[in-house]
Amino acid sequence: MKKQYCASVYIIDFRNETVLLMFNKKLNKWLQPGGHIEDDELPFETCIREAKEETGMDISLLNQYNFTNFCYQPVFVEHYINNVGDMIDFQFIGTPKTNSLSINSENNLVKWQKIEDIDFQDDIDNEIKVKVKLLLKKYVNSDS
């Protein structure tokens, strides 16, 4: 099975302590926005593009910027094998620039989820729950 490379972003509204999740029809679960890296993109560019395509939201990435390489660094890199394929996912953290959400044909459900209530949601993977709470704790006192 050929490896596929993708990028995704945990979009967190720190003021309201919420995370933006979307329902992925192919995997039948709630995930952070993301998708395949195109030939002319860096991973951080992919997550910005995918967030806009899948949610209608403009985002800013947080301070994982590497001035040597002039690109944002992921907060997590994960390897998954699922019904989509053998995936390497570069995961970033971002915040919303706008509050507008839109629905597209690819993913028909997008929602803001209160992070304090995330443990009570059976339709969200435990891995996402742990990462979102870790990111909230790490960045809640930051200047970003």
GROMACS .gro file of C-alpha atoms in nm:
model
  144
    1MET     CA    1   0.000   0.000   0.000
    2LYS     CA    2   0.144   0.335  -0.107
    3LYS     CA    3   0.191   0.601   0.161
    4GLN     CA    4  -0.022   0.912   0.128
    5TYR     CA    5   0.070   1.244   0.288
    6CYS     CA    6  -0.185   1.478   0.439
    7ALA     CA    7  -0.203   1.773   0.676
    8SER     CA    8  -0.469   1.870   0.927
    9VAL     CA    9  -0.529   2.145   1.180
   10TYR     CA   10  -0.680   2.165   1.526
   11ILE     CA   11  -0.867   2.496   1.511
   12ILE     CA   12  -0.913   2.616   1.869
   13ASP     CA   13  -1.099   2.924   1.986
   14PHE     CA   14  -0.912   2.985   2.310
   15ARG     CA   15  -1.145   3.258   2.430
   16ASN     CA   16  -1.447   3.027   2.419
   17GLU     CA   17  -1.245   2.708   2.481
   18THR     CA   18  -1.393   2.533   2.179
   19VAL     CA   19  -1.248   2.323   1.897
   20LEU     CA   20  -1.382   2.309   1.542
   21LEU     CA   21  -1.458   1.956   1.427
   22MET     CA   22  -1.604   1.820   1.105
   23PHE     CA   23  -1.774   1.493   1.030
   24ASN     CA   24  -1.572   1.291   0.779
   25LYS     CA   25  -1.811   1.075   0.575
   26LYS     CA   26  -1.535   0.845   0.444
   27LEU     CA   27  -1.422   0.755   0.797
   28ASN     CA   28  -1.763   0.805   0.965
   29LYS     CA   29  -1.628   1.009   1.256
   30TRP     CA   30  -1.556   1.362   1.383
   31LEU     CA   31  -1.208   1.489   1.296
   32GLN     CA   32  -1.006   1.805   1.264
   33PRO     CA   33  -1.015   1.957   0.911
   34GLY     CA   34  -0.746   1.830   0.676
   35GLY     CA   35  -0.664   1.657   0.351
   36HIS     CA   36  -0.404   1.540   0.105
   37ILE     CA   37  -0.093   1.748   0.037
   38GLU     CA   38  -0.081   1.860  -0.325
   39ASP     CA   39   0.240   1.853  -0.530
   40ASP     CA   40   0.304   2.227  -0.506
   41GLU     CA   41   0.226   2.265  -0.133
   42LEU     CA   42   0.404   2.249   0.198
   43PRO     CA   43   0.210   2.074   0.476
   44PHE     CA   44   0.121   2.398   0.656
   45GLU     CA   45  -0.020   2.540   0.332
   46THR     CA   46  -0.236   2.230   0.292
   47CYS     CA   47  -0.398   2.266   0.635
   48ILE     CA   48  -0.480   2.633   0.570
   49ARG     CA   49  -0.633   2.546   0.230
   50GLU     CA   50  -0.824   2.244   0.364
   51ALA     CA   51  -0.963   2.440   0.660
   52LYS     CA   52  -1.103   2.696   0.416
   53GLU     CA   53  -1.239   2.433   0.175
   54GLU     CA   54  -1.397   2.214   0.441
   55THR     CA   55  -1.529   2.473   0.685
   56GLY     CA   56  -1.525   2.807   0.501
   57MET     CA   57  -1.304   2.945   0.778
   58ASP     CA   58  -0.988   3.151   0.743
   59ILE     CA   59  -0.734   3.052   1.009
   60SER     CA   60  -0.399   3.159   1.153
   61LEU     CA   61  -0.143   2.899   1.251
   62LEU     CA   62   0.018   2.928   1.591
   63ASN     CA   63   0.378   2.985   1.683
   64GLN     CA   64   0.549   2.672   1.559
   65TYR     CA   65   0.727   2.882   1.294
   66ASN     CA   66   1.075   2.771   1.190
   67PHE     CA   67   1.268   3.073   1.066
   68THR     CA   68   1.544   2.856   0.920
   69ASN     CA   69   1.306   2.679   0.681
   70PHE     CA   70   1.048   2.961   0.656
   71CYS     CA   71   0.758   2.731   0.729
   72TYR     CA   72   0.535   2.630   1.020
   73GLN     CA   73   0.619   2.311   1.205
   74PRO     CA   74   0.354   2.054   1.297
   75VAL     CA   75   0.262   1.993   1.660
   76PHE     CA   76   0.207   1.621   1.589
   77VAL     CA   77   0.296   1.380   1.308
   78GLU     CA   78   0.086   1.062   1.298
   79HIS     CA   79   0.086   0.743   1.093
   80TYR     CA   80  -0.254   0.584   1.025
   81ILE     CA   81  -0.371   0.290   0.821
   82ASN     CA   82  -0.745   0.314   0.758
   83ASN     CA   83  -0.999   0.256   0.481
   84VAL     CA   84  -0.862   0.563   0.297
   85GLY     CA   85  -0.506   0.425   0.290
   86ASP     CA   86  -0.165   0.433   0.457
   87MET     CA   87  -0.151   0.792   0.579
   88ILE     CA   88   0.116   1.021   0.723
   89ASP     CA   89  -0.063   1.323   0.878
   90PHE     CA   90   0.118   1.646   0.966
   91GLN     CA   91  -0.100   1.808   1.234
   92PHE     CA   92  -0.095   2.180   1.311
   93ILE     CA   93  -0.269   2.412   1.555
   94GLY     CA   94  -0.457   2.721   1.448
   95THR     CA   95  -0.710   2.980   1.555
   96PRO     CA   96  -1.002   3.126   1.361
   97LYS     CA   97  -0.958   3.458   1.181
   98THR     CA   98  -1.330   3.472   1.108
   99ASN     CA   99  -1.636   3.316   1.265
  100SER     CA  100  -1.806   3.223   0.939
  101LEU     CA  101  -1.863   2.854   0.872
  102SER     CA  102  -1.995   2.705   0.551
  103ILE     CA  103  -2.103   2.356   0.456
  104ASN     CA  104  -1.976   2.182   0.146
  105SER     CA  105  -2.064   1.860  -0.033
  106GLU     CA  106  -1.760   1.675   0.104
  107ASN     CA  107  -1.839   1.719   0.472
  108ASN     CA  108  -2.191   1.810   0.564
  109LEU     CA  109  -2.143   1.862   0.937
  110VAL     CA  110  -1.912   2.115   1.101
  111LYS     CA  111  -1.940   2.212   1.467
  112TRP     CA  112  -1.772   2.401   1.749
  113GLN     CA  113  -1.731   2.162   2.044
  114LYS     CA  114  -1.677   2.285   2.400
  115ILE     CA  115  -1.348   2.132   2.512
  116GLU     CA  116  -1.477   2.085   2.869
  117ASP     CA  117  -1.751   1.859   2.728
  118ILE     CA  118  -1.535   1.664   2.483
  119ASP     CA  119  -1.495   1.361   2.710
  120PHE     CA  120  -1.871   1.305   2.705
  121GLN     CA  121  -1.883   1.274   2.324
  122ASP     CA  122  -1.863   0.908   2.219
  123ASP     CA  123  -1.839   1.001   1.850
  124ILE     CA  124  -1.499   1.173   1.893
  125ASP     CA  125  -1.182   0.957   1.904
  126ASN     CA  126  -0.994   0.948   2.234
  127GLU     CA  127  -0.677   1.053   2.050
  128ILE     CA  128  -0.842   1.378   1.941
  129LYS     CA  129  -0.976   1.438   2.293
  130VAL     CA  130  -0.629   1.400   2.444
  131LYS     CA  131  -0.457   1.618   2.184
  132VAL     CA  132  -0.714   1.899   2.203
  133LYS     CA  133  -0.693   1.916   2.584
  134LEU     CA  134  -0.312   1.909   2.567
  135LEU     CA  135  -0.307   2.191   2.311
  136LEU     CA  136  -0.553   2.399   2.512
  137LYS     CA  137  -0.340   2.358   2.825
  138LYS     CA  138  -0.016   2.436   2.640
  139TYR     CA  139  -0.140   2.744   2.454
  140VAL     CA  140  -0.406   2.894   2.683
  141ASN     CA  141  -0.151   3.124   2.849
  142SER     CA  142   0.046   3.198   2.533
  143ASP     CA  143   0.048   3.528   2.349
  144SER     CA  144  -0.082   3.371   2.026
   0.00000   0.00000   0.00000
